[in-house]
């Protein structure tokens, strides 16, 4: 039997568990971005990927 995949079902699945988190200090939404930095290891450079949470409090430090 084929699975029912309507647009409403896909949307419900995609938004499941994605509640907005609010920063208690600045009262803005906390967003998660992927940050890629260069890492020096054994004389070679390699990208270091990490997920970072950003709000108005730390936006200038991270994105500068």
mmCIF file of N, CA, C and O in Angstrom:
data_model
loop_
_atom_site.group_PDB
_atom_site.id
_atom_site.type_symbol
_atom_site.label_atom_id
_atom_site.label_comp_id
_atom_site.label_asym_id
_atom_site.label_seq_id
_atom_site.Cartn_x
_atom_site.Cartn_y
_atom_site.Cartn_z
ATOM 1 N N UNK A 1 0.840 -1.176 0.000
ATOM 2 C CA UNK A 1 0.000 0.000 0.000
ATOM 3 C C UNK A 1 0.887 1.241 0.000
ATOM 4 O O UNK A 1 1.872 1.314 0.723
ATOM 5 N N UNK A 2 0.529 2.210 -0.790
ATOM 6 C CA UNK A 2 1.313 3.418 -0.949
ATOM 7 C C UNK A 2 1.069 4.383 0.213
ATOM 8 O O UNK A 2 -0.047 4.523 0.707
ATOM 9 N N UNK A 3 2.127 5.053 0.643
ATOM 10 C CA UNK A 3 2.040 6.019 1.719
ATOM 11 C C UNK A 3 1.418 7.322 1.212
ATOM 12 O O UNK A 3 1.748 7.784 0.130
ATOM 13 N N UNK A 4 0.540 7.911 2.005
ATOM 14 C CA UNK A 4 -0.103 9.170 1.624
ATOM 15 C C UNK A 4 0.853 10.306 1.943
ATOM 16 O O UNK A 4 1.260 10.497 3.083
ATOM 17 N N UNK A 5 1.249 11.069 0.926
ATOM 18 C CA UNK A 5 2.176 12.194 1.107
ATOM 19 C C UNK A 5 1.565 13.462 0.521
ATOM 20 O O UNK A 5 1.946 13.909 -0.556
ATOM 21 N N UNK A 6 0.606 14.004 1.211
ATOM 22 C CA UNK A 6 0.012 15.255 0.768
ATOM 23 C C UNK A 6 0.904 16.410 1.203
ATOM 24 O O UNK A 6 1.820 16.246 2.001
ATOM 25 N N UNK A 7 0.613 17.579 0.678
ATOM 26 C CA UNK A 7 1.389 18.759 1.047
ATOM 27 C C UNK A 7 1.244 19.050 2.533
ATOM 28 O O UNK A 7 2.216 19.395 3.206
ATOM 29 N N UNK A 8 0.064 18.881 3.079
ATOM 30 C CA UNK A 8 -0.161 19.135 4.504
ATOM 31 C C UNK A 8 0.653 18.169 5.367
ATOM 32 O O UNK A 8 1.208 18.552 6.400
ATOM 33 N N UNK A 9 0.751 16.919 4.941
ATOM 34 C CA UNK A 9 1.528 15.938 5.692
ATOM 35 C C UNK A 9 3.018 16.257 5.642
ATOM 36 O O UNK A 9 3.728 16.147 6.643
ATOM 37 N N UNK A 10 3.510 16.686 4.469
ATOM 38 C CA UNK A 10 4.914 17.056 4.335
ATOM 39 C C UNK A 10 5.233 18.278 5.181
ATOM 40 O O UNK A 10 6.276 18.355 5.832
ATOM 41 N N UNK A 11 4.333 19.253 5.187
ATOM 42 C CA UNK A 11 4.530 20.459 5.968
ATOM 43 C C UNK A 11 4.510 20.155 7.462
ATOM 44 O O UNK A 11 5.339 20.681 8.214
ATOM 45 N N UNK A 12 3.627 19.309 7.893
ATOM 46 C CA UNK A 12 3.560 18.935 9.305
ATOM 47 C C UNK A 12 4.827 18.209 9.729
ATOM 48 O O UNK A 12 5.344 18.424 10.827
ATOM 49 N N UNK A 13 5.352 17.373 8.868
ATOM 50 C CA UNK A 13 6.587 16.648 9.172
ATOM 51 C C UNK A 13 7.791 17.588 9.214
ATOM 52 O O UNK A 13 8.664 17.461 10.058
ATOM 53 N N UNK A 14 7.837 18.555 8.308
ATOM 54 C CA UNK A 14 8.965 19.470 8.233
ATOM 55 C C UNK A 14 8.995 20.435 9.415
ATOM 56 O O UNK A 14 10.068 20.828 9.865
ATOM 57 N N UNK A 15 7.847 20.831 9.910
ATOM 58 C CA UNK A 15 7.796 21.794 11.012
ATOM 59 C C UNK A 15 7.725 21.128 12.378
ATOM 60 O O UNK A 15 7.690 21.813 13.388
ATOM 61 N N UNK A 16 7.718 19.826 12.406
ATOM 62 C CA UNK A 16 7.617 19.096 13.666
ATOM 63 C C UNK A 16 8.866 19.315 14.520
ATOM 64 O O UNK A 16 9.992 19.139 14.071
ATOM 65 N N UNK A 17 8.687 19.720 15.732
ATOM 66 C CA UNK A 17 9.792 19.897 16.661
ATOM 67 C C UNK A 17 10.626 21.141 16.431
ATOM 68 O O UNK A 17 11.701 21.267 16.993
ATOM 69 N N UNK A 18 10.163 22.057 15.613
ATOM 70 C CA UNK A 18 10.930 23.270 15.345
ATOM 71 C C UNK A 18 10.287 24.456 16.051
ATOM 72 O O UNK A 18 9.806 25.380 15.428
ATOM 73 N N UNK A 19 10.290 24.420 17.364
ATOM 74 C CA UNK A 19 9.751 25.538 18.126
ATOM 75 C C UNK A 19 10.792 26.645 18.185
ATOM 76 O O UNK A 19 11.988 26.378 18.263
ATOM 77 N N UNK A 20 10.350 27.876 18.137
ATOM 78 C CA UNK A 20 11.273 28.995 18.204
ATOM 79 C C UNK A 20 11.806 29.131 19.621
ATOM 80 O O UNK A 20 11.041 29.077 20.580
ATOM 81 N N UNK A 21 13.104 29.300 19.732
ATOM 82 C CA UNK A 21 13.717 29.516 21.035
ATOM 83 C C UNK A 21 14.012 31.005 21.171
ATOM 84 O O UNK A 21 14.515 31.636 20.250
ATOM 85 N N UNK A 22 13.707 31.541 22.314
ATOM 86 C CA UNK A 22 13.873 32.962 22.576
ATOM 87 C C UNK A 22 14.998 33.152 23.587
ATOM 88 O O UNK A 22 15.060 32.467 24.607
ATOM 89 N N UNK A 23 15.884 34.094 23.307
ATOM 90 C CA UNK A 23 16.985 34.416 24.212
ATOM 91 C C UNK A 23 16.409 35.149 25.429
ATOM 92 O O UNK A 23 15.674 36.126 25.275
ATOM 93 N N UNK A 24 16.737 34.698 26.647
ATOM 94 C CA UNK A 24 16.196 35.357 27.838
ATOM 95 C C UNK A 24 16.800 36.738 28.094
ATOM 96 O O UNK A 24 16.198 37.552 28.794
ATOM 97 N N UNK A 25 17.963 37.025 27.514
ATOM 98 C CA UNK A 25 18.626 38.297 27.764
ATOM 99 C C UNK A 25 18.095 39.396 26.847
ATOM 100 O O UNK A 25 17.706 40.469 27.295
ATOM 101 N N UNK A 26 18.081 39.135 25.530
ATOM 102 C CA UNK A 26 17.699 40.184 24.581
ATOM 103 C C UNK A 26 16.298 39.996 23.997
ATOM 104 O O UNK A 26 15.857 40.814 23.203
ATOM 105 N N UNK A 27 15.596 38.919 24.341
ATOM 106 C CA UNK A 27 14.233 38.657 23.875
ATOM 107 C C UNK A 27 14.101 38.569 22.364
ATOM 108 O O UNK A 27 13.103 38.996 21.792
ATOM 109 N N UNK A 28 15.101 38.028 21.677
ATOM 110 C CA UNK A 28 15.014 37.798 20.245
ATOM 111 C C UNK A 28 15.139 36.304 19.970
ATOM 112 O O UNK A 28 15.570 35.532 20.822
ATOM 113 N N UNK A 29 14.752 35.912 18.764
ATOM 114 C CA UNK A 29 14.800 34.504 18.387
ATOM 115 C C UNK A 29 16.240 34.035 18.219
ATOM 116 O O UNK A 29 17.070 34.736 17.642
ATOM 117 N N UNK A 30 16.540 32.839 18.701
ATOM 118 C CA UNK A 30 17.870 32.245 18.556
ATOM 119 C C UNK A 30 17.865 31.440 17.259
ATOM 120 O O UNK A 30 17.036 30.559 17.064
ATOM 121 N N UNK A 31 18.804 31.756 16.364
ATOM 122 C CA UNK A 31 18.920 31.060 15.080
ATOM 123 C C UNK A 31 20.175 30.205 15.095
ATOM 124 O O UNK A 31 21.182 30.581 15.668
ATOM 125 N N UNK A 32 20.122 29.071 14.428
ATOM 126 C CA UNK A 32 21.267 28.175 14.323
ATOM 127 C C UNK A 32 21.820 28.279 12.905
ATOM 128 O O UNK A 32 21.085 28.098 11.934
ATOM 129 N N UNK A 33 23.114 28.584 12.792
ATOM 130 C CA UNK A 33 23.755 28.668 11.481
ATOM 131 C C UNK A 33 24.965 27.740 11.469
ATOM 132 O O UNK A 33 25.500 27.389 12.523
ATOM 133 N N UNK A 34 25.384 27.342 10.276
ATOM 134 C CA UNK A 34 26.586 26.536 10.130
ATOM 135 C C UNK A 34 27.746 27.481 9.861
ATOM 136 O O UNK A 34 27.717 28.261 8.918
ATOM 137 N N UNK A 35 28.765 27.407 10.711
ATOM 138 C CA UNK A 35 29.924 28.273 10.617
ATOM 139 C C UNK A 35 31.117 27.432 10.177
ATOM 140 O O UNK A 35 31.370 26.367 10.728
ATOM 141 N N UNK A 36 31.837 27.899 9.161
ATOM 142 C CA UNK A 36 33.007 27.180 8.656
ATOM 143 C C UNK A 36 34.240 28.028 8.934
ATOM 144 O O UNK A 36 34.349 29.150 8.453
ATOM 145 N N UNK A 37 35.149 27.479 9.731
ATOM 146 C CA UNK A 37 36.389 28.163 10.068
ATOM 147 C C UNK A 37 37.564 27.333 9.571
ATOM 148 O O UNK A 37 37.456 26.127 9.374
ATOM 149 N N UNK A 38 38.708 27.980 9.379
ATOM 150 C CA UNK A 38 39.913 27.263 8.978
ATOM 151 C C UNK A 38 40.622 26.732 10.212
ATOM 152 O O UNK A 38 40.757 27.421 11.216
ATOM 153 N N UNK A 39 41.104 25.495 10.115
ATOM 154 C CA UNK A 39 41.797 24.850 11.221
ATOM 155 C C UNK A 39 43.162 24.394 10.718
ATOM 156 O O UNK A 39 43.263 23.744 9.680
ATOM 157 N N UNK A 40 44.229 24.749 11.441
ATOM 158 C CA UNK A 40 45.582 24.365 11.057
ATOM 159 C C UNK A 40 45.957 23.104 11.826
ATOM 160 O O UNK A 40 45.961 23.080 13.048
ATOM 161 N N UNK A 41 46.275 22.022 11.090
ATOM 162 C CA UNK A 41 46.590 20.748 11.718
ATOM 163 C C UNK A 41 47.715 20.070 10.945
ATOM 164 O O UNK A 41 47.582 19.795 9.758
ATOM 165 N N UNK A 42 48.823 19.811 11.592
ATOM 166 C CA UNK A 42 49.977 19.113 10.993
ATOM 167 C C UNK A 42 50.478 19.809 9.729
ATOM 168 O O UNK A 42 50.794 19.172 8.727
ATOM 169 N N UNK A 43 50.545 21.135 9.755
ATOM 170 C CA UNK A 43 51.059 21.880 8.616
ATOM 171 C C UNK A 43 50.091 22.031 7.459
ATOM 172 O O UNK A 43 50.444 22.529 6.409
ATOM 173 N N UNK A 44 48.845 21.590 7.654
ATOM 174 C CA UNK A 44 47.832 21.703 6.603
ATOM 175 C C UNK A 44 46.623 22.453 7.148
ATOM 176 O O UNK A 44 46.341 22.422 8.335
ATOM 177 N N UNK A 45 45.907 23.099 6.254
ATOM 178 C CA UNK A 45 44.678 23.787 6.614
ATOM 179 C C UNK A 45 43.495 22.923 6.221
ATOM 180 O O UNK A 45 43.472 22.310 5.168
ATOM 181 N N UNK A 46 42.503 22.872 7.089
ATOM 182 C CA UNK A 46 41.292 22.108 6.802
ATOM 183 C C UNK A 46 40.090 22.880 7.339
ATOM 184 O O UNK A 46 40.207 23.603 8.334
ATOM 185 N N UNK A 47 38.951 22.754 6.704
ATOM 186 C CA UNK A 47 37.770 23.456 7.209
ATOM 187 C C UNK A 47 37.206 22.777 8.453
ATOM 188 O O UNK A 47 37.192 21.549 8.552
ATOM 189 N N UNK A 48 36.789 23.584 9.407
ATOM 190 C CA UNK A 48 36.138 23.081 10.611
ATOM 191 C C UNK A 48 34.706 23.583 10.595
ATOM 192 O O UNK A 48 34.458 24.774 10.633
ATOM 193 N N UNK A 49 33.767 22.664 10.504
ATOM 194 C CA UNK A 49 32.350 23.022 10.431
ATOM 195 C C UNK A 49 31.721 22.853 11.810
ATOM 196 O O UNK A 49 31.914 21.839 12.463
ATOM 197 N N UNK A 50 30.960 23.859 12.213
ATOM 198 C CA UNK A 50 30.277 23.781 13.495
ATOM 199 C C UNK A 50 28.957 24.537 13.424
ATOM 200 O O UNK A 50 28.810 25.472 12.647
ATOM 201 N N UNK A 51 27.988 24.108 14.226
ATOM 202 C CA UNK A 51 26.705 24.784 14.313
ATOM 203 C C UNK A 51 26.765 25.761 15.476
ATOM 204 O O UNK A 51 27.169 25.409 16.575
ATOM 205 N N UNK A 52 26.349 27.002 15.218
ATOM 206 C CA UNK A 52 26.438 28.063 16.220
ATOM 207 C C UNK A 52 25.065 28.693 16.390
ATOM 208 O O UNK A 52 24.360 28.940 15.413
ATOM 209 N N UNK A 53 24.698 28.954 17.648
ATOM 210 C CA UNK A 53 23.436 29.629 17.943
ATOM 211 C C UNK A 53 23.693 31.124 18.013
ATOM 212 O O UNK A 53 24.595 31.575 18.697
ATOM 213 N N UNK A 54 22.872 31.896 17.289
ATOM 214 C CA UNK A 54 23.075 33.340 17.196
ATOM 215 C C UNK A 54 21.799 34.077 17.608
ATOM 216 O O UNK A 54 20.699 33.712 17.199
ATOM 217 N N UNK A 55 21.978 35.111 18.420
ATOM 218 C CA UNK A 55 20.916 36.057 18.740
ATOM 219 C C UNK A 55 21.550 37.447 18.719
ATOM 220 O O UNK A 55 22.702 37.603 18.337
ATOM 221 N N UNK A 56 20.826 38.454 19.116
ATOM 222 C CA UNK A 56 21.356 39.821 19.093
ATOM 223 C C UNK A 56 22.517 40.002 20.068
ATOM 224 O O UNK A 56 23.354 40.870 19.883
ATOM 225 N N UNK A 57 22.584 39.194 21.123
ATOM 226 C CA UNK A 57 23.653 39.323 22.126
ATOM 227 C C UNK A 57 25.033 39.022 21.544
ATOM 228 O O UNK A 57 25.992 39.724 21.828
ATOM 229 N N UNK A 58 25.145 37.946 20.749
ATOM 230 C CA UNK A 58 26.459 37.518 20.261
ATOM 231 C C UNK A 58 26.627 37.646 18.745
ATOM 232 O O UNK A 58 27.601 37.155 18.194
ATOM 233 N N UNK A 59 25.712 38.312 18.087
ATOM 234 C CA UNK A 59 25.758 38.429 16.635
ATOM 235 C C UNK A 59 26.994 39.187 16.159
ATOM 236 O O UNK A 59 27.643 38.781 15.201
ATOM 237 N N UNK A 60 27.363 40.260 16.828
ATOM 238 C CA UNK A 60 28.520 41.064 16.424
ATOM 239 C C UNK A 60 29.823 40.279 16.584
ATOM 240 O O UNK A 60 30.722 40.391 15.757
ATOM 241 N N UNK A 61 29.950 39.481 17.636
ATOM 242 C CA UNK A 61 31.177 38.718 17.870
ATOM 243 C C UNK A 61 31.374 37.651 16.816
ATOM 244 O O UNK A 61 32.485 37.459 16.300
ATOM 245 N N UNK A 62 30.321 36.944 16.470
ATOM 246 C CA UNK A 62 30.443 35.792 15.575
ATOM 247 C C UNK A 62 30.524 36.220 14.102
ATOM 248 O O UNK A 62 31.334 35.715 13.347
ATOM 249 N N UNK A 63 29.699 37.148 13.691
ATOM 250 C CA UNK A 63 29.627 37.522 12.287
ATOM 251 C C UNK A 63 30.634 38.603 11.889
ATOM 252 O O UNK A 63 30.750 38.912 10.720
ATOM 253 N N UNK A 64 31.372 39.149 12.844
ATOM 254 C CA UNK A 64 32.340 40.202 12.530
ATOM 255 C C UNK A 64 33.584 39.634 11.890
ATOM 256 O O UNK A 64 33.960 38.546 11.967
#
